[in-house]
Amino acid sequence: MADITRRLGWRHLRGAPTAHIRHHRSGRLVHDGPGLSFWYRSLTAALSEVPVDDRELAMTFHARTSDFQDVAVQATVTYRIADPALAAARLDFSIDPDTGAWRGAPLEQLGTLMTETAQQHALDVLARTSLSSALVDGVTAVRERVAAGLAAEPRLPATGIEVVAVRVVALRPEPEVERALRTPAREQIQQDADRATYERRAVAVERERAIAENELDSRIELARREEQLVDQRGTNARREAEEQAASDAVRAQAEAARTVKLAEAEAARSVRLARAEAEGAREVGAARAEAQSAWLRVHAEVDVATLHALTGTRLAENLPHIDSLTISPDVLTGLLARLGDGERA
């Protein structure tokens, strides 16, 4: 929409670069072109604004296939106004000189024209196509037919319209039919999934069986090696026992020989010791006998009184030590009496 400013009874219009402005005053074209900016009086001006940019027109319509199935078509048509003067002459693109708003709805008229034209060609091609073919190749067929139909439509060039591109976004059947069509595919996908699951399980079972066989083979091999190990250990134990027995026999023989030698040496030493002890005993006995004989010879030559004196001395040497001696009168009288008798004798 054009930007219009009021100044003291005058109006100033400033258009966009994508809007073609046509200004008539008193039936004469004064300004004509895109992106214009000028002053005018609202009472004498007739203004038109024609957009010249590319515009998208989305359309949705229903059609019926050759097997009497309803389908919904979603398409988009890109167009532009190639001849603004012709479009302004065929359609009402006039704007209010005070507000800049369109007095009519020209773009809606263009949309209705192109939608009806595209729908007519789409219905024509779908009416001769079955539902299954339409779902498979219908998008391409409808797009080509709609593009060709719009290009061949005489009303569009006569209005200054140029179709840039046609796109068919989707072609869908009714929800019930779509669910029914999805069922076989879903079942097939489910079957494929189940088959893949079974195959995967079969592969897993086969792998588990192979693993179990490998484990069993490993256990058998381990048991065989353990048996060999036990046999080898028994052989080693027997060999070690034999070697230990031989070593013990040698050690016993050596110990016996050493014991015999020690016994012989001990016996010889005992004999020598016994002989030395006997010889010493004989010499000691001879010495004692000699000493006794000498003692007897000495005492035989001494008189009796001397022997008594020696006996008393020897007796006194063997008596215990006496610190004090108490003599009673009776004992003293008896001793004196014996001493007197002795002297008289």
mmCIF file of C-alpha atoms in Angstrom, residues 53-198:
data_model
loop_
_atom_site.group_PDB
_atom_site.id
_atom_site.type_symbol
_atom_site.label_atom_id
_atom_site.label_comp_id
_atom_site.label_asym_id
_atom_site.label_seq_id
_atom_site.Cartn_x
_atom_site.Cartn_y
_atom_site.Cartn_z
ATOM 1 C CA ASP A 53 6.675 -8.514 -7.453
ATOM 2 C CA ASP A 54 6.397 -12.335 -7.539
ATOM 3 C CA ARG A 55 3.464 -13.581 -5.498
ATOM 4 C CA GLU A 56 2.622 -16.998 -4.116
ATOM 5 C CA LEU A 57 -0.908 -18.319 -4.482
ATOM 6 C CA ALA A 58 -1.681 -21.392 -2.366
ATOM 7 C CA MET A 59 -4.689 -23.411 -3.457
ATOM 8 C CA THR A 60 -6.430 -26.526 -2.185
ATOM 9 C CA PHE A 61 -9.198 -28.323 -3.997
ATOM 10 C CA HIS A 62 -10.778 -31.761 -4.235
ATOM 11 C CA ALA A 63 -10.975 -34.052 -7.247
ATOM 12 C CA ARG A 64 -12.265 -37.530 -8.090
ATOM 13 C CA THR A 65 -10.257 -40.301 -9.715
ATOM 14 C CA SER A 66 -11.431 -42.748 -12.356
ATOM 15 C CA ASP A 67 -12.317 -45.303 -9.661
ATOM 16 C CA PHE A 68 -14.513 -42.733 -7.876
ATOM 17 C CA GLN A 69 -12.139 -41.933 -5.022
ATOM 18 C CA ASP A 70 -11.912 -38.405 -3.647
ATOM 19 C CA VAL A 71 -8.441 -36.875 -3.389
ATOM 20 C CA ALA A 72 -7.263 -33.524 -2.054
ATOM 21 C CA VAL A 73 -4.742 -31.543 -4.111
ATOM 22 C CA GLN A 74 -2.477 -28.936 -2.519
ATOM 23 C CA ALA A 75 -0.641 -26.722 -4.989
ATOM 24 C CA THR A 76 1.165 -23.392 -5.107
ATOM 25 C CA VAL A 77 1.308 -21.070 -8.150
ATOM 26 C CA THR A 78 3.911 -18.330 -8.399
ATOM 27 C CA TYR A 79 2.882 -15.455 -10.673
ATOM 28 C CA ARG A 80 3.598 -11.787 -11.335
ATOM 29 C CA ILE A 81 1.912 -8.956 -13.200
ATOM 30 C CA ALA A 82 4.055 -8.475 -16.288
ATOM 31 C CA ASP A 83 1.941 -5.669 -17.838
ATOM 32 C CA PRO A 84 0.725 -3.286 -15.092
ATOM 33 C CA ALA A 85 -1.088 -1.015 -17.538
ATOM 34 C CA LEU A 86 -3.070 -3.908 -18.987
ATOM 35 C CA ALA A 87 -3.818 -5.307 -15.521
ATOM 36 C CA ALA A 88 -4.957 -1.903 -14.279
ATOM 37 C CA ALA A 89 -7.241 -1.657 -17.324
ATOM 38 C CA ARG A 90 -8.774 -5.133 -16.804
ATOM 39 C CA LEU A 91 -8.948 -5.167 -13.018
ATOM 40 C CA ASP A 92 -9.723 -2.554 -10.423
ATOM 41 C CA PHE A 93 -6.330 -1.610 -8.893
ATOM 42 C CA SER A 94 -7.474 1.918 -7.997
ATOM 43 C CA ILE A 95 -6.572 3.261 -4.574
ATOM 44 C CA ASP A 96 -8.159 5.878 -2.362
ATOM 45 C CA PRO A 97 -6.235 9.186 -2.826
ATOM 46 C CA ASP A 98 -6.555 9.984 0.885
ATOM 47 C CA THR A 99 -5.663 6.588 2.456
ATOM 48 C CA GLY A 100 -3.834 4.669 -0.279
ATOM 49 C CA ALA A 101 -6.012 1.544 0.216
ATOM 50 C CA TRP A 102 -7.413 -0.409 -2.713
ATOM 51 C CA ARG A 103 -11.031 0.320 -3.440
ATOM 52 C CA GLY A 104 -11.627 -3.259 -4.604
ATOM 53 C CA ALA A 105 -9.997 -6.701 -4.202
ATOM 54 C CA PRO A 106 -8.005 -7.228 -7.398
ATOM 55 C CA LEU A 107 -5.641 -9.832 -5.992
ATOM 56 C CA GLU A 108 -8.573 -11.945 -4.834
ATOM 57 C CA GLN A 109 -9.988 -11.800 -8.346
ATOM 58 C CA LEU A 110 -6.653 -12.949 -9.760
ATOM 59 C CA GLY A 111 -6.488 -15.757 -7.172
ATOM 60 C CA THR A 112 -9.974 -16.949 -8.030
ATOM 61 C CA LEU A 113 -9.193 -16.883 -11.743
ATOM 62 C CA MET A 114 -5.990 -18.908 -11.430
ATOM 63 C CA THR A 115 -7.434 -21.295 -8.832
ATOM 64 C CA GLU A 116 -10.419 -22.158 -11.006
ATOM 65 C CA THR A 117 -8.222 -22.563 -14.057
ATOM 66 C CA ALA A 118 -5.739 -24.829 -12.227
ATOM 67 C CA GLN A 119 -8.547 -26.840 -10.641
ATOM 68 C CA GLN A 120 -10.186 -27.402 -14.039
ATOM 69 C CA HIS A 121 -7.014 -28.909 -15.509
ATOM 70 C CA ALA A 122 -6.269 -30.960 -12.367
ATOM 71 C CA LEU A 123 -9.787 -32.417 -12.346
ATOM 72 C CA ASP A 124 -9.438 -33.268 -16.019
ATOM 73 C CA VAL A 125 -6.226 -35.262 -15.539
ATOM 74 C CA LEU A 126 -7.319 -36.977 -12.313
ATOM 75 C CA ALA A 127 -10.669 -38.036 -13.763
ATOM 76 C CA ARG A 128 -8.783 -40.341 -16.130
ATOM 77 C CA THR A 129 -6.373 -41.700 -13.506
ATOM 78 C CA SER A 130 -6.967 -44.407 -10.938
ATOM 79 C CA LEU A 131 -6.262 -43.785 -7.262
ATOM 80 C CA SER A 132 -3.193 -45.992 -7.127
ATOM 81 C CA SER A 133 -1.697 -44.335 -10.225
ATOM 82 C CA ALA A 134 -2.600 -40.894 -8.928
ATOM 83 C CA LEU A 135 -0.819 -41.577 -5.635
ATOM 84 C CA VAL A 136 2.250 -42.819 -7.486
ATOM 85 C CA ASP A 137 2.545 -40.462 -10.476
ATOM 86 C CA GLY A 138 -0.291 -38.012 -9.885
ATOM 87 C CA VAL A 139 1.843 -35.197 -8.468
ATOM 88 C CA THR A 140 4.005 -34.949 -11.580
ATOM 89 C CA ALA A 141 1.071 -35.370 -13.946
ATOM 90 C CA VAL A 142 -1.032 -32.752 -12.174
ATOM 91 C CA ARG A 143 1.843 -30.262 -12.025
ATOM 92 C CA GLU A 144 2.643 -30.606 -15.698
ATOM 93 C CA ARG A 145 -1.013 -30.404 -16.714
ATOM 94 C CA VAL A 146 -1.707 -27.372 -14.504
ATOM 95 C CA ALA A 147 1.424 -25.568 -15.730
ATOM 96 C CA ALA A 148 0.504 -26.266 -19.359
ATOM 97 C CA GLY A 149 -3.113 -25.242 -18.795
ATOM 98 C CA LEU A 150 -2.194 -21.960 -17.109
ATOM 99 C CA ALA A 151 0.304 -21.158 -19.852
ATOM 100 C CA ALA A 152 -2.335 -21.824 -22.499
ATOM 101 C CA GLU A 153 -5.102 -19.928 -20.715
ATOM 102 C CA PRO A 154 -5.843 -16.810 -22.846
ATOM 103 C CA ARG A 155 -7.366 -14.802 -20.024
ATOM 104 C CA LEU A 156 -4.096 -14.575 -18.091
ATOM 105 C CA PRO A 157 -2.001 -12.869 -20.812
ATOM 106 C CA ALA A 158 -5.016 -10.726 -21.604
ATOM 107 C CA THR A 159 -4.955 -9.552 -17.993
ATOM 108 C CA GLY A 160 -1.184 -9.037 -17.983
ATOM 109 C CA ILE A 161 -0.487 -12.045 -15.768
ATOM 110 C CA GLU A 162 2.615 -14.225 -16.189
ATOM 111 C CA VAL A 163 2.872 -17.610 -14.433
ATOM 112 C CA VAL A 164 6.370 -18.140 -13.053
ATOM 113 C CA ALA A 165 6.126 -21.635 -11.519
ATOM 114 C CA VAL A 166 3.651 -24.308 -10.499
ATOM 115 C CA ARG A 167 4.243 -26.689 -7.584
ATOM 116 C CA VAL A 168 2.010 -29.510 -6.409
ATOM 117 C CA VAL A 169 2.719 -29.955 -2.723
ATOM 118 C CA ALA A 170 0.619 -33.042 -1.964
ATOM 119 C CA LEU A 171 -2.058 -35.317 -3.345
ATOM 120 C CA ARG A 172 -3.909 -37.155 -0.583
ATOM 121 C CA PRO A 173 -6.915 -39.475 -0.518
ATOM 122 C CA GLU A 174 -9.569 -39.371 2.179
ATOM 123 C CA PRO A 175 -8.400 -40.359 5.682
ATOM 124 C CA GLU A 176 -10.319 -43.661 5.655
ATOM 125 C CA VAL A 177 -8.948 -44.610 2.256
ATOM 126 C CA GLU A 178 -5.461 -43.522 3.254
ATOM 127 C CA ARG A 179 -5.612 -45.717 6.370
ATOM 128 C CA ALA A 180 -6.861 -48.618 4.260
ATOM 129 C CA LEU A 181 -4.029 -48.112 1.793
ATOM 130 C CA ARG A 182 -1.506 -47.900 4.596
ATOM 131 C CA THR A 183 -2.646 -51.208 6.103
ATOM 132 C CA PRO A 184 -1.038 -53.571 3.508
ATOM 133 C CA ALA A 185 2.135 -51.560 3.524
ATOM 134 C CA ARG A 186 2.203 -51.556 7.306
ATOM 135 C CA GLU A 187 1.517 -55.292 7.373
ATOM 136 C CA GLN A 188 4.278 -55.851 4.843
ATOM 137 C CA ILE A 189 6.622 -53.680 6.891
ATOM 138 C CA GLN A 190 5.584 -55.558 10.028
ATOM 139 C CA GLN A 191 6.164 -58.868 8.288
ATOM 140 C CA ASP A 192 9.562 -57.692 7.126
ATOM 141 C CA ALA A 193 10.307 -56.521 10.641
ATOM 142 C CA ASP A 194 9.135 -59.851 12.097
ATOM 143 C CA ARG A 195 11.175 -61.730 9.509
ATOM 144 C CA ALA A 196 14.204 -59.610 10.350
ATOM 145 C CA THR A 197 13.560 -60.248 14.051
ATOM 146 C CA TYR A 198 13.276 -64.003 13.499
#
